[in-house]
Amino acid sequence: MKQTTHPPDHRSARVRNGAATAAPSPARTRTRRRPTSQQWAAWGFLAPVTVYLALFYAYPLYRNLDLSLRHYTVRSFVQGNAPFTGLSNYQTVFDDPTFAPALLHTAVFTAVCLAFQYAIGLALAVFFNQHFRLSATLRALFLVPWLLPLIVSASTWSWMLNSDSGIVNALASAVGIEPVNWLTSPSWSLTSVIIANIWIGVPFNLVVLYSGLQSIPASLYEAAALDGANAWQRFWRVTFPLLRPVSAITLLLGLVYTLKVFDIIWIMTKGGPADSSTTFATWSYQLGFGNLLPAFGPGAAVGNLLVVAALVFGLVYVRVQRKQALS
C-alpha cells in the first residue's frame, strides 16, 4: 500500500503550548540599512546651518522670551535667579504712556518708508531698464547708500540736517526759506529719520525690482505696442502685474528691516526730543540699556512685540503666495 506524504503544516509549527504565534513580518526580518556616504554628506552640510540657527536665532529668541516672563535686575541677570512673573512685563509695557506714541511712530515710520522706497525704487528700475548709455555706471552709483555702513550714513545725515551748520539749512537760507530744526524739533524729528531711512533703502528696492524686470520677455512689450498700448498702459497692464511676486518679497523684506531699524534713529535723534521719534526698536533699547536701572523684562517684551509683528506679516505673505499658487 502506497503511503502518501503531505507537506508539513507550518501553522501547526507556529503553535506553542496552545497559543498561536504570528510569523515574523518581512519588514522585521530585513536588516536596517546603514546611512550611505551621500546621506552622511547631506547631514554634514546641514550641520553648520543647524548649529548657526540654533545658536544665533533659536537661543536668543528663547532668552528674550524668558527675559520678558521674569523680573530681572542686574543682580538676578548675572546670577540667573529671577522670579517668574508671567505677563506682568507686557502689562507694564501696555500701561506705559510711551506705548501709544511709540506704536504710532513705528507704524508711520514703517508705512511711509516702505511706500517711498518701493515707489522710488520701482521708478528707477523702470528707468534703468531702458539700457541707455552709462546706465550700468549710474546703477552702481545708486548702490553707494546701501553699501555704506549705517553709522556713516546716519552721521552724514545728522551733519546735513544740523540746525546751525547743516547744508540743508544753508541751501534753504540761500533761497529765502527759514531754517528748520530738523533734529531738535518734535515736529520734524520723525520726518528727518524717515528721509534718511528712505535714502538708505531705495537701492535695495532698485536692485531687486530691476532683476525682476529682466525676467519679463520683451515680446510682451512688443505685442502690447502693436495693440496700440502707450507707455503707461504697457507699465500698468504688463510690467506691474508680472512684478507682483518680486514686489511682494521686496515689500516683506523691507517691512522686516524697517520694523527693526535702530541705528539711524538712535544716531540722529536718540528717539527724541520728548520721544517724538521713539519707535519700538529704540524704546526697547532705552528700557533695557538706556537707564541706570535697566528694565530688562519690559525691554524684552517690547522686542517680542516686534518679533510677533514681523511673524504675522510673514505668515500673511505665505498665505497670499499659497492662494496665488493654487489659483
GROMACS .gro file of C-alpha atoms in nm:
model
  327
    1MET     CA    1   0.000   0.000   0.000
    2LYS     CA    2   0.142   0.331  -0.112
    3GLN     CA    3   0.175   0.581   0.166
    4THR     CA    4   0.107   0.938   0.072
    5THR     CA    5   0.303   1.217   0.226
    6HIS     CA    6   0.169   1.558   0.299
    7PRO     CA    7   0.368   1.880   0.322
    8PRO     CA    8   0.430   1.986   0.679
    9ASP     CA    9   0.170   2.215   0.823
   10HIS     CA   10   0.351   2.538   0.902
   11ARG     CA   11   0.054   2.661   1.101
   12SER     CA   12   0.092   2.377   1.350
   13ALA     CA   13   0.459   2.455   1.383
   14ARG     CA   14   0.370   2.805   1.493
   15VAL     CA   15   0.158   2.673   1.780
   16ARG     CA   16   0.340   2.671   2.110
   17ASN     CA   17   0.159   2.548   2.422
   18GLY     CA   18  -0.181   2.604   2.267
   19ALA     CA   19  -0.109   2.967   2.169
   20ALA     CA   20  -0.058   3.071   1.812
   21THR     CA   21   0.241   3.290   1.737
   22ALA     CA   22   0.241   3.522   1.436
   23ALA     CA   23   0.503   3.467   1.171
   24PRO     CA   24   0.766   3.740   1.158
   25SER     CA   25   0.678   4.003   0.902
   26PRO     CA   26   0.915   4.062   0.611
   27ALA     CA   27   0.973   4.419   0.729
   28ARG     CA   28   1.108   4.293   1.062
   29THR     CA   29   1.337   4.040   0.903
   30ARG     CA   30   1.500   4.298   0.686
   31THR     CA   31   1.830   4.431   0.805
   32ARG     CA   32   1.849   4.801   0.883
   33ARG     CA   33   2.020   4.996   0.617
   34ARG     CA   34   2.319   5.195   0.719
   35PRO     CA   35   2.341   5.559   0.606
   36THR     CA   36   2.519   5.592   0.279
   37SER     CA   37   2.806   5.825   0.216
   38GLN     CA   38   2.571   6.065   0.034
   39GLN     CA   39   2.341   6.080   0.338
   40TRP     CA   40   2.634   6.147   0.569
   41ALA     CA   41   2.747   6.421   0.332
   42ALA     CA   42   2.399   6.576   0.337
   43TRP     CA   43   2.395   6.578   0.718
   44GLY     CA   44   2.743   6.724   0.715
   45PHE     CA   45   2.630   7.016   0.501
   46LEU     CA   46   2.319   7.068   0.717
   47ALA     CA   47   2.507   7.061   1.047
   48PRO     CA   48   2.671   7.408   1.023
   49VAL     CA   49   2.342   7.571   0.925
   50THR     CA   50   2.157   7.394   1.204
   51VAL     CA   51   2.414   7.494   1.463
   52TYR     CA   52   2.413   7.853   1.335
   53LEU     CA   53   2.031   7.880   1.352
   54ALA     CA   54   2.022   7.723   1.696
   55LEU     CA   55   2.293   7.949   1.843
   56PHE     CA   56   2.206   8.280   1.680
   57TYR     CA   57   1.829   8.254   1.628
   58ALA     CA   58   1.660   7.990   1.842
   59TYR     CA   59   1.857   8.052   2.162
   60PRO     CA   60   1.833   8.436   2.151
   61LEU     CA   61   1.457   8.409   2.091
   62TYR     CA   62   1.426   8.173   2.386
   63ARG     CA   63   1.633   8.401   2.610
   64ASN     CA   64   1.431   8.706   2.506
   65LEU     CA   65   1.107   8.523   2.583
   66ASP     CA   66   1.247   8.416   2.921
   67LEU     CA   67   1.351   8.775   2.995
   68SER     CA   68   1.000   8.900   2.921
   69LEU     CA   69   0.839   8.649   3.161
   70ARG     CA   70   1.062   8.717   3.464
   71HIS     CA   71   1.156   9.009   3.687
   72TYR     CA   72   1.522   9.060   3.607
   73THR     CA   73   1.751   9.301   3.783
   74VAL     CA   74   2.122   9.347   3.724
   75ARG     CA   75   2.198   9.107   4.007
   76SER     CA   76   1.948   8.841   3.901
   77PHE     CA   77   2.056   8.879   3.539
   78VAL     CA   78   2.407   8.772   3.641
   79GLN     CA   79   2.308   8.508   3.896
   80GLY     CA   80   2.011   8.374   3.698
   81ASN     CA   81   1.758   8.351   3.986
   82ALA     CA   82   1.493   8.596   3.859
   83PRO     CA   83   1.138   8.518   3.979
   84PHE     CA   84   0.874   8.421   3.725
   85THR     CA   85   0.615   8.698   3.679
   86GLY     CA   86   0.414   8.577   3.379
   87LEU     CA   87   0.271   8.851   3.159
   88SER     CA   88   0.323   9.134   3.407
   89ASN     CA   89   0.603   9.283   3.198
   90TYR     CA   90   0.371   9.303   2.898
   91GLN     CA   91   0.107   9.469   3.114
   92THR     CA   92   0.370   9.719   3.228
   93VAL     CA   93   0.452   9.796   2.865
   94PHE     CA   94   0.086   9.841   2.767
   95ASP     CA   95   0.023  10.073   3.064
   96ASP     CA   96   0.330  10.286   2.992
   97PRO     CA   97   0.243  10.630   2.845
   98THR     CA   98   0.519  10.581   2.587
   99PHE     CA   99   0.346  10.277   2.434
  100ALA     CA  100   0.084  10.461   2.225
  101PRO     CA  101   0.327  10.721   2.075
  102ALA     CA  102   0.587  10.453   2.008
  103LEU     CA  103   0.329  10.235   1.835
  104LEU     CA  104   0.212  10.527   1.621
  105HIS     CA  105   0.567  10.629   1.531
  106THR     CA  106   0.657  10.270   1.441
  107ALA     CA  107   0.353  10.239   1.215
  108VAL     CA  108   0.410  10.577   1.045
  109PHE     CA  109   0.784  10.521   1.007
  110THR     CA  110   0.733  10.174   0.855
  111ALA     CA  111   0.446  10.265   0.622
  112VAL     CA  112   0.597  10.587   0.485
  113CYS     CA  113   0.943  10.434   0.436
  114LEU     CA  114   0.802  10.127   0.259
  115ALA     CA  115   0.581  10.335   0.029
  116PHE     CA  116   0.852  10.578  -0.080
  117GLN     CA  117   1.129  10.319  -0.101
  118TYR     CA  118   0.918  10.095  -0.323
  119ALA     CA  119   0.783  10.377  -0.541
  120ILE     CA  120   1.123  10.539  -0.598
  121GLY     CA  121   1.296  10.202  -0.641
  122LEU     CA  122   1.037  10.090  -0.899
  123ALA     CA  123   1.063  10.419  -1.091
  124LEU     CA  124   1.443  10.391  -1.102
  125ALA     CA  125   1.426  10.024  -1.204
  126VAL     CA  126   1.196  10.106  -1.496
  127PHE     CA  127   1.421  10.397  -1.589
  128PHE     CA  128   1.739  10.189  -1.591
  129ASN     CA  129   1.563   9.908  -1.777
  130GLN     CA  130   1.585  10.125  -2.091
  131HIS     CA  131   1.955  10.025  -2.126
  132PHE     CA  132   2.085  10.367  -2.225
  133ARG     CA  133   2.448  10.472  -2.220
  134LEU     CA  134   2.608  10.489  -1.873
  135SER     CA  135   2.307  10.308  -1.718
  136ALA     CA  136   2.534  10.049  -1.556
  137THR     CA  137   2.758  10.322  -1.409
  138LEU     CA  138   2.463  10.513  -1.267
  139ARG     CA  139   2.315  10.194  -1.119
  140ALA     CA  140   2.645  10.129  -0.945
  141LEU     CA  141   2.644  10.483  -0.800
  142PHE     CA  142   2.291  10.434  -0.667
  143LEU     CA  143   2.418  10.135  -0.467
  144VAL     CA  144   2.651  10.353  -0.260
  145PRO     CA  145   2.393  10.435   0.015
  146TRP     CA  146   2.322  10.064   0.054
  147LEU     CA  147   2.689   9.968   0.076
  148LEU     CA  148   2.789  10.232   0.331
  149PRO     CA  149   2.784  10.135   0.700
  150LEU     CA  150   2.472  10.260   0.874
  151ILE     CA  151   2.672  10.461   1.125
  152VAL     CA  152   2.837  10.651   0.837
  153SER     CA  153   2.503  10.720   0.666
  154ALA     CA  154   2.336  10.831   0.988
  155SER     CA  155   2.627  11.055   1.083
  156THR     CA  156   2.625  11.212   0.737
  157TRP     CA  157   2.254  11.290   0.758
  158SER     CA  158   2.300  11.429   1.111
  159TRP     CA  159   2.559  11.671   0.975
  160MET     CA  160   2.348  11.765   0.672
  161LEU     CA  161   2.038  11.833   0.885
  162ASN     CA  162   2.218  12.017   1.162
  163SER     CA  163   2.026  12.332   1.255
  164ASP     CA  164   2.331  12.560   1.267
  165SER     CA  165   2.588  12.424   1.023
  166GLY     CA  166   2.392  12.179   0.808
  167ILE     CA  167   2.400  12.206   0.431
  168VAL     CA  168   2.023  12.166   0.405
  169ASN     CA  169   1.950  12.477   0.609
  170ALA     CA  170   2.229  12.660   0.429
  171LEU     CA  171   2.066  12.591   0.092
  172ALA     CA  172   1.725  12.682   0.234
  173SER     CA  173   1.858  13.016   0.361
  174ALA     CA  174   2.014  13.084   0.020
  175VAL     CA  175   1.671  13.072  -0.146
  176GLY     CA  176   1.495  13.266   0.130
  177ILE     CA  177   1.346  12.977   0.332
  178GLU     CA  178   1.358  12.989   0.711
  179PRO     CA  179   1.592  12.732   0.870
  180VAL     CA  180   1.427  12.425   1.021
  181ASN     CA  181   1.531  12.248   1.339
  182TRP     CA  182   1.529  11.906   1.176
  183LEU     CA  183   1.673  11.703   1.462
  184THR     CA  184   1.575  11.910   1.767
  185SER     CA  185   1.213  11.992   1.689
  186PRO     CA  186   0.938  11.745   1.792
  187SER     CA  187   0.754  11.833   1.472
  188TRP     CA  188   1.042  11.744   1.241
  189SER     CA  189   1.249  11.474   1.412
  190LEU     CA  190   1.042  11.180   1.284
  191THR     CA  191   1.041  11.328   0.934
  192SER     CA  192   1.419  11.358   0.944
  193VAL     CA  193   1.481  10.993   1.027
  194ILE     CA  194   1.222  10.887   0.768
  195ILE     CA  195   1.405  11.082   0.496
  196ALA     CA  196   1.737  10.925   0.592
  197ASN     CA  197   1.596  10.573   0.600
  198ILE     CA  198   1.426  10.616   0.262
  199TRP     CA  199   1.758  10.723   0.111
  200ILE     CA  200   1.925  10.412   0.253
  201GLY     CA  201   1.653  10.167   0.145
  202VAL     CA  202   1.594  10.281  -0.214
  203PRO     CA  203   1.898  10.093  -0.359
  204PHE     CA  204   1.772   9.759  -0.223
  205ASN     CA  205   1.435   9.806  -0.393
  206LEU     CA  206   1.611   9.918  -0.711
  207VAL     CA  207   1.830   9.606  -0.731
  208VAL     CA  208   1.551   9.354  -0.659
  209LEU     CA  209   1.291   9.516  -0.884
  210TYR     CA  210   1.543   9.565  -1.166
  211SER     CA  211   1.624   9.194  -1.154
  212GLY     CA  212   1.251   9.122  -1.175
  213LEU     CA  213   1.218   9.343  -1.482
  214GLN     CA  214   1.494   9.146  -1.655
  215SER     CA  215   1.281   8.830  -1.638
  216ILE     CA  216   0.987   8.984  -1.831
  217PRO     CA  217   1.006   8.882  -2.200
  218ALA     CA  218   1.049   9.170  -2.442
  219SER     CA  219   0.797   9.005  -2.675
  220LEU     CA  220   0.517   9.103  -2.437
  221TYR     CA  221   0.605   9.470  -2.470
  222GLU     CA  222   0.624   9.435  -2.848
  223ALA     CA  223   0.282   9.272  -2.860
  224ALA     CA  224   0.135   9.544  -2.638
  225ALA     CA  225   0.287   9.815  -2.858
  226LEU     CA  226   0.138   9.652  -3.169
  227ASP     CA  227  -0.201   9.658  -2.998
  228GLY     CA  228  -0.166  10.035  -2.956
  229ALA     CA  229  -0.077  10.046  -2.585
  230ASN     CA  230   0.113  10.356  -2.475
  231ALA     CA  231   0.398  10.360  -2.221
  232TRP     CA  232   0.168  10.392  -1.917
  233GLN     CA  233  -0.062  10.115  -2.039
  234ARG     CA  234   0.233   9.885  -2.101
  235PHE     CA  235   0.356   9.950  -1.748
  236TRP     CA  236   0.015   9.907  -1.581
  237ARG     CA  237  -0.102   9.607  -1.788
  238VAL     CA  238   0.229   9.423  -1.842
  239THR     CA  239   0.508   9.533  -1.608
  240PHE     CA  240   0.323   9.582  -1.282
  241PRO     CA  241   0.122   9.253  -1.284
  242LEU     CA  242   0.426   9.044  -1.375
  243LEU     CA  243   0.628   9.211  -1.098
  244ARG     CA  244   0.381   9.116  -0.824
  245PRO     CA  245   0.578   8.815  -0.690
  246VAL     CA  246   0.901   9.017  -0.681
  247SER     CA  247   0.718   9.318  -0.534
  248ALA     CA  248   0.569   9.101  -0.259
  249ILE     CA  249   0.903   8.967  -0.140
  250THR     CA  250   1.059   9.313  -0.170
  251LEU     CA  251   0.791   9.468   0.049
  252LEU     CA  252   0.809   9.184   0.301
  253LEU     CA  253   1.186   9.210   0.341
  254GLY     CA  254   1.160   9.588   0.356
  255LEU     CA  255   0.893   9.561   0.624
  256VAL     CA  256   1.101   9.331   0.843
  257TYR     CA  257   1.406   9.555   0.802
  258THR     CA  258   1.216   9.879   0.869
  259LEU     CA  259   1.046   9.744   1.180
  260LYS     CA  260   1.381   9.682   1.345
  261VAL     CA  261   1.560  10.000   1.233
  262PHE     CA  262   1.755  10.126   1.531
  263ASP     CA  263   2.090  10.266   1.416
  264ILE     CA  264   1.955  10.551   1.205
  265ILE     CA  265   1.711  10.679   1.467
  266TRP     CA  266   1.945  10.641   1.763
  267ILE     CA  267   2.240  10.815   1.598
  268MET     CA  268   2.033  11.102   1.459
  269THR     CA  269   1.781  11.177   1.737
  270LYS     CA  270   1.809  10.906   2.008
  271GLY     CA  271   1.431  10.883   1.987
  272GLY     CA  272   1.379  11.245   2.090
  273PRO     CA  273   1.321  11.516   2.154
  274ALA     CA  274   1.048  11.428   2.406
  275ASP     CA  275   1.005  11.081   2.247
  276SER     CA  276   0.887  11.243   1.924
  277SER     CA  277   1.081  10.990   1.714
  278THR     CA  278   1.072  10.693   1.951
  279THR     CA  279   0.982  10.360   1.791
  280PHE     CA  280   0.956  10.013   1.941
  281ALA     CA  281   1.318   9.941   1.844
  282THR     CA  282   1.462  10.246   2.021
  283TRP     CA  283   1.221  10.212   2.314
  284SER     CA  284   1.328   9.852   2.372
  285TYR     CA  285   1.691   9.963   2.384
  286GLN     CA  286   1.611  10.252   2.619
  287LEU     CA  287   1.430  10.021   2.860
  288GLY     CA  288   1.698   9.755   2.861
  289PHE     CA  289   2.020   9.956   2.835
  290GLY     CA  290   1.947  10.328   2.834
  291ASN     CA  291   1.890  10.378   3.208
  292LEU     CA  292   2.095  10.339   3.523
  293LEU     CA  293   1.837  10.089   3.646
  294PRO     CA  294   1.762   9.881   3.335
  295ALA     CA  295   1.421   9.721   3.294
  296PHE     CA  296   1.523   9.400   3.119
  297GLY     CA  297   1.178   9.242   3.132
  298PRO     CA  298   0.977   9.527   2.973
  299GLY     CA  299   1.254   9.585   2.719
  300ALA     CA  300   1.242   9.221   2.614
  301ALA     CA  301   0.861   9.240   2.598
  302VAL     CA  302   0.878   9.532   2.351
  303GLY     CA  303   1.129   9.336   2.144
  304ASN     CA  304   0.894   9.037   2.137
  305LEU     CA  305   0.614   9.261   2.009
  306LEU     CA  306   0.835   9.346   1.712
  307VAL     CA  307   0.906   8.977   1.654
  308VAL     CA  308   0.534   8.895   1.661
  309ALA     CA  309   0.455   9.179   1.418
  310ALA     CA  310   0.718   9.056   1.171
  311LEU     CA  311   0.594   8.698   1.211
  312VAL     CA  312   0.233   8.797   1.144
  313PHE     CA  313   0.323   8.979   0.824
  314GLY     CA  314   0.540   8.686   0.718
  315LEU     CA  315   0.251   8.442   0.766
  316VAL     CA  316   0.021   8.673   0.570
  317TYR     CA  317   0.272   8.676   0.286
  318VAL     CA  318   0.298   8.295   0.285
  319ARG     CA  319  -0.082   8.262   0.283
  320VAL     CA  320  -0.120   8.506  -0.007
  321GLN     CA  321   0.152   8.331  -0.206
  322ARG     CA  322  -0.015   7.994  -0.145
  323LYS     CA  323  -0.350   8.126  -0.267
  324GLN     CA  324  -0.189   8.268  -0.579
  325ALA     CA  325  -0.016   7.936  -0.648
  326LEU     CA  326  -0.344   7.742  -0.611
  327SER     CA  327  -0.532   7.983  -0.835
   0.00000   0.00000   0.00000
